[in-house]
């Protein structure tokens, strides 16, 4: 059967839609599933909280693992999320990969608390995630990244590089694709375009 591959974060997975079963199965009411032709198999690689490098990695993995791919659709996410290959641990994705966001730090505790205040289920999920982050060593690493190294310029660079990388692979394989985005911060800071920061970013955007 022909494959229809979707990539993204929770917006693509379909968290909090009416058929969401605590994040166990991708929603059939998401924007991506709604685009799927009825005679195609739906392959959803979306992952909650995923950043753009993680989105690109998972879509590439799916493309490399399947035959007869008719289309790929991707909703790119927020620049500030990271995808990192950590020392191996059985609880990490593929025993290797960790999705890291500002919410994983103490600096974002107030924002996280307010966002999750209305949902006991989400609070429980987040508590399990925090315990796992501590066990795998990801939490102190996240604290260090966002305290000492994270910045918009580098995050934009990583996101655009991931987009170009996946774009080039799909074009090489002659797989039709459509890219969209969850938030304009991928390209703008308020009304200023990221490409206007310097010649390098302008050239990267041109790709």
Tab-separated table of C-alpha atoms in Angstrom:
chain	number	residue	atom	x	y	z
A	1	UNK	CA	0.000	0.000	0.000
A	2	UNK	CA	1.211	3.540	-0.784
A	3	UNK	CA	2.544	5.454	2.220
A	4	UNK	CA	1.564	8.952	3.357
A	5	UNK	CA	4.145	10.185	5.884
A	6	UNK	CA	3.453	13.012	8.341
A	7	UNK	CA	5.997	14.754	10.572
A	8	UNK	CA	5.741	17.366	13.279
A	9	UNK	CA	5.132	17.941	16.987
A	10	UNK	CA	1.936	17.593	19.038
A	11	UNK	CA	0.005	19.736	16.541
A	12	UNK	CA	0.529	16.994	13.951
A	13	UNK	CA	0.186	14.065	16.352
A	14	UNK	CA	-3.148	15.519	17.437
A	15	UNK	CA	-2.777	15.883	21.180
A	16	UNK	CA	-5.901	17.154	22.941
A	17	UNK	CA	-8.163	16.412	19.960
A	18	UNK	CA	-11.325	14.495	20.788
A	19	UNK	CA	-9.883	11.098	19.824
A	20	UNK	CA	-6.648	11.560	21.792
A	21	UNK	CA	-5.976	8.517	24.001
A	22	UNK	CA	-3.321	10.026	26.290
A	23	UNK	CA	-0.906	10.308	23.394
A	24	UNK	CA	-0.864	6.575	22.613
A	25	UNK	CA	-2.171	6.690	19.033
A	26	UNK	CA	-1.904	9.489	16.421
A	27	UNK	CA	-5.182	11.321	15.972
A	28	UNK	CA	-7.369	10.732	12.938
A	29	UNK	CA	-8.675	14.288	13.313
A	30	UNK	CA	-5.353	16.059	12.813
A	31	UNK	CA	-4.617	18.362	9.880
A	32	UNK	CA	-2.195	15.805	8.435
A	33	UNK	CA	-4.573	12.837	8.581
A	34	UNK	CA	-7.198	14.966	6.873
A	35	UNK	CA	-4.900	15.300	3.845
A	36	UNK	CA	-4.276	11.554	3.515
A	37	UNK	CA	-5.872	9.897	0.477
A	38	UNK	CA	-8.267	7.151	1.555
A	39	UNK	CA	-6.256	4.396	-0.174
A	40	UNK	CA	-2.923	5.340	1.502
A	41	UNK	CA	-1.361	4.020	4.708
A	42	UNK	CA	-0.812	6.772	7.290
A	43	UNK	CA	2.671	6.836	8.809
A	44	UNK	CA	2.778	9.461	11.564
A	45	UNK	CA	6.270	10.273	12.854
A	46	UNK	CA	5.121	13.264	14.944
A	47	UNK	CA	6.288	13.455	18.545
A	48	UNK	CA	5.041	15.782	21.317
A	49	UNK	CA	7.424	18.617	22.141
A	50	UNK	CA	9.597	17.847	19.158
A	51	UNK	CA	11.954	20.421	17.701
A	52	UNK	CA	12.792	20.793	14.046
A	53	UNK	CA	15.936	18.654	13.999
A	54	UNK	CA	13.959	15.852	15.660
A	55	UNK	CA	11.124	16.234	13.163
A	56	UNK	CA	13.557	15.993	10.248
A	57	UNK	CA	15.313	12.981	11.791
A	58	UNK	CA	12.092	11.026	12.328
A	59	UNK	CA	10.758	11.762	8.837
A	60	UNK	CA	14.092	10.733	7.308
A	61	UNK	CA	14.001	7.500	9.313
A	62	UNK	CA	10.499	6.759	8.014
A	63	UNK	CA	11.451	7.590	4.441
A	64	UNK	CA	14.475	5.283	4.734
A	65	UNK	CA	12.362	2.476	6.190
A	66	UNK	CA	9.420	2.415	3.775
A	67	UNK	CA	8.853	1.779	0.081
A	68	UNK	CA	6.199	3.260	-2.183
A	69	UNK	CA	6.040	6.664	-0.482
A	70	UNK	CA	3.599	8.890	-2.324
A	71	UNK	CA	3.783	12.038	-0.209
A	72	UNK	CA	5.378	13.606	2.865
A	73	UNK	CA	3.807	16.452	4.854
A	74	UNK	CA	5.590	18.253	7.678
A	75	UNK	CA	4.563	20.951	10.140
A	76	UNK	CA	7.757	22.528	11.489
A	77	UNK	CA	7.783	23.521	15.135
A	78	UNK	CA	9.430	26.053	17.449
A	79	UNK	CA	13.110	26.948	17.079
A	80	UNK	CA	13.861	26.681	20.806
A	81	UNK	CA	13.491	22.896	21.002
A	82	UNK	CA	16.474	20.563	20.691
A	83	UNK	CA	16.979	16.968	19.588
A	84	UNK	CA	20.079	15.444	21.158
A	85	UNK	CA	21.837	12.083	20.931
A	86	UNK	CA	22.582	11.244	24.552
A	87	UNK	CA	24.607	8.398	26.081
A	88	UNK	CA	22.549	5.255	25.578
A	89	UNK	CA	19.700	4.585	28.000
A	90	UNK	CA	16.840	2.103	27.632
A	91	UNK	CA	14.224	4.798	28.314
A	92	UNK	CA	15.367	7.240	25.624
A	93	UNK	CA	13.816	7.226	22.154
A	94	UNK	CA	15.632	4.503	20.241
A	95	UNK	CA	17.826	4.201	23.378
A	96	UNK	CA	19.585	7.345	22.183
A	97	UNK	CA	17.509	10.439	21.439
A	98	UNK	CA	16.166	13.111	23.779
A	99	UNK	CA	13.761	15.914	22.943
A	100	UNK	CA	14.650	18.985	25.012
A	101	UNK	CA	12.598	22.154	25.428
A	102	UNK	CA	12.757	25.243	27.670
A	103	UNK	CA	10.000	23.623	29.757
A	104	UNK	CA	12.543	21.037	30.897
A	105	UNK	CA	14.364	23.696	32.917
A	106	UNK	CA	13.736	25.315	36.273
A	107	UNK	CA	13.751	28.688	34.513
A	108	UNK	CA	10.415	27.852	32.853
A	109	UNK	CA	8.753	26.398	35.963
A	110	UNK	CA	6.167	29.184	36.345
A	111	UNK	CA	5.171	29.116	32.672
A	112	UNK	CA	4.922	25.318	32.725
A	113	UNK	CA	2.831	25.326	35.909
A	114	UNK	CA	0.339	27.831	34.494
A	115	UNK	CA	0.020	25.964	31.200
A	116	UNK	CA	-0.666	22.616	32.872
A	117	UNK	CA	-2.782	23.900	35.766
A	118	UNK	CA	-6.098	22.838	34.243
A	119	UNK	CA	-5.198	19.233	33.415
A	120	UNK	CA	-4.349	16.587	36.001
A	121	UNK	CA	-3.544	14.098	33.222
A	122	UNK	CA	-0.970	16.428	31.689
A	123	UNK	CA	0.506	17.161	35.108
A	124	UNK	CA	0.955	13.426	35.714
A	125	UNK	CA	2.541	12.966	32.280
A	126	UNK	CA	4.898	15.837	32.964
A	127	UNK	CA	5.884	14.415	36.356
A	128	UNK	CA	6.792	11.106	34.693
A	129	UNK	CA	8.775	13.001	32.076
A	130	UNK	CA	10.685	14.952	34.718
A	131	UNK	CA	11.571	11.752	36.583
A	132	UNK	CA	12.819	10.229	33.324
A	133	UNK	CA	14.817	13.372	32.486
A	134	UNK	CA	16.612	13.107	35.823
A	135	UNK	CA	17.258	9.359	35.476
A	136	UNK	CA	18.728	9.711	31.968
A	137	UNK	CA	20.831	12.779	32.769
A	138	UNK	CA	18.938	14.924	30.290
A	139	UNK	CA	17.635	17.445	32.846
A	140	UNK	CA	21.003	18.812	34.041
A	141	UNK	CA	22.118	18.903	30.422
A	142	UNK	CA	18.992	20.896	29.481
A	143	UNK	CA	19.577	23.305	32.367
A	144	UNK	CA	23.123	23.921	31.120
A	145	UNK	CA	22.096	24.431	27.480
A	146	UNK	CA	19.375	26.963	28.172
A	147	UNK	CA	21.365	28.777	30.838
A	148	UNK	CA	24.668	29.109	29.002
A	149	UNK	CA	24.341	28.376	25.276
A	150	UNK	CA	20.807	28.684	23.880
A	151	UNK	CA	20.229	31.678	21.623
A	152	UNK	CA	17.831	32.534	18.841
A	153	UNK	CA	20.472	32.809	16.133
A	154	UNK	CA	21.831	29.298	16.677
A	155	UNK	CA	18.360	27.806	17.067
A	156	UNK	CA	17.199	29.385	13.808
A	157	UNK	CA	20.319	28.093	12.060
A	158	UNK	CA	19.729	24.542	13.317
A	159	UNK	CA	16.051	24.652	12.285
A	160	UNK	CA	16.708	25.970	8.796
A	161	UNK	CA	19.544	23.485	8.287
A	162	UNK	CA	17.176	20.644	9.234
A	163	UNK	CA	14.529	21.897	6.816
A	164	UNK	CA	17.019	22.188	3.955
A	165	UNK	CA	18.481	18.754	4.737
A	166	UNK	CA	15.090	17.025	4.576
A	167	UNK	CA	14.015	19.085	1.563
A	168	UNK	CA	17.115	17.987	-0.363
A	169	UNK	CA	16.597	14.323	0.534
A	170	UNK	CA	12.970	14.352	-0.596
A	171	UNK	CA	13.855	16.135	-3.834
A	172	UNK	CA	16.672	13.646	-4.481
A	173	UNK	CA	14.260	10.747	-3.976
A	174	UNK	CA	11.602	12.533	-6.047
A	175	UNK	CA	9.046	12.262	-3.239
A	176	UNK	CA	6.346	14.973	-3.369
A	177	UNK	CA	6.182	16.965	-0.136
A	178	UNK	CA	4.491	19.896	1.554
A	179	UNK	CA	5.950	21.918	4.422
A	180	UNK	CA	3.997	24.190	6.740
A	181	UNK	CA	4.712	25.632	10.194
A	182	UNK	CA	3.230	25.841	13.666
A	183	UNK	CA	4.452	29.334	14.469
A	184	UNK	CA	5.894	32.323	12.595
A	185	UNK	CA	8.812	32.483	15.045
A	186	UNK	CA	10.488	30.023	12.676
A	187	UNK	CA	11.130	33.006	10.392
A	188	UNK	CA	10.328	36.162	12.361
A	189	UNK	CA	11.031	37.909	15.629
A	190	UNK	CA	7.956	40.122	15.808
A	191	UNK	CA	8.202	41.945	12.435
A	192	UNK	CA	11.926	41.397	11.835
A	193	UNK	CA	12.831	38.515	9.523
A	194	UNK	CA	15.637	36.238	10.743
A	195	UNK	CA	17.196	36.225	7.269
A	196	UNK	CA	18.041	39.923	7.569
A	197	UNK	CA	20.530	39.361	10.414
A	198	UNK	CA	23.492	38.795	8.093
A	199	UNK	CA	24.519	37.471	4.672
A	200	UNK	CA	24.902	33.919	5.939
A	201	UNK	CA	21.332	33.700	7.227
A	202	UNK	CA	20.062	35.351	4.055
A	203	UNK	CA	21.836	32.727	1.929
A	204	UNK	CA	20.548	29.903	4.154
A	205	UNK	CA	16.997	31.229	3.850
A	206	UNK	CA	17.409	31.321	0.073
A	207	UNK	CA	17.845	27.567	0.054
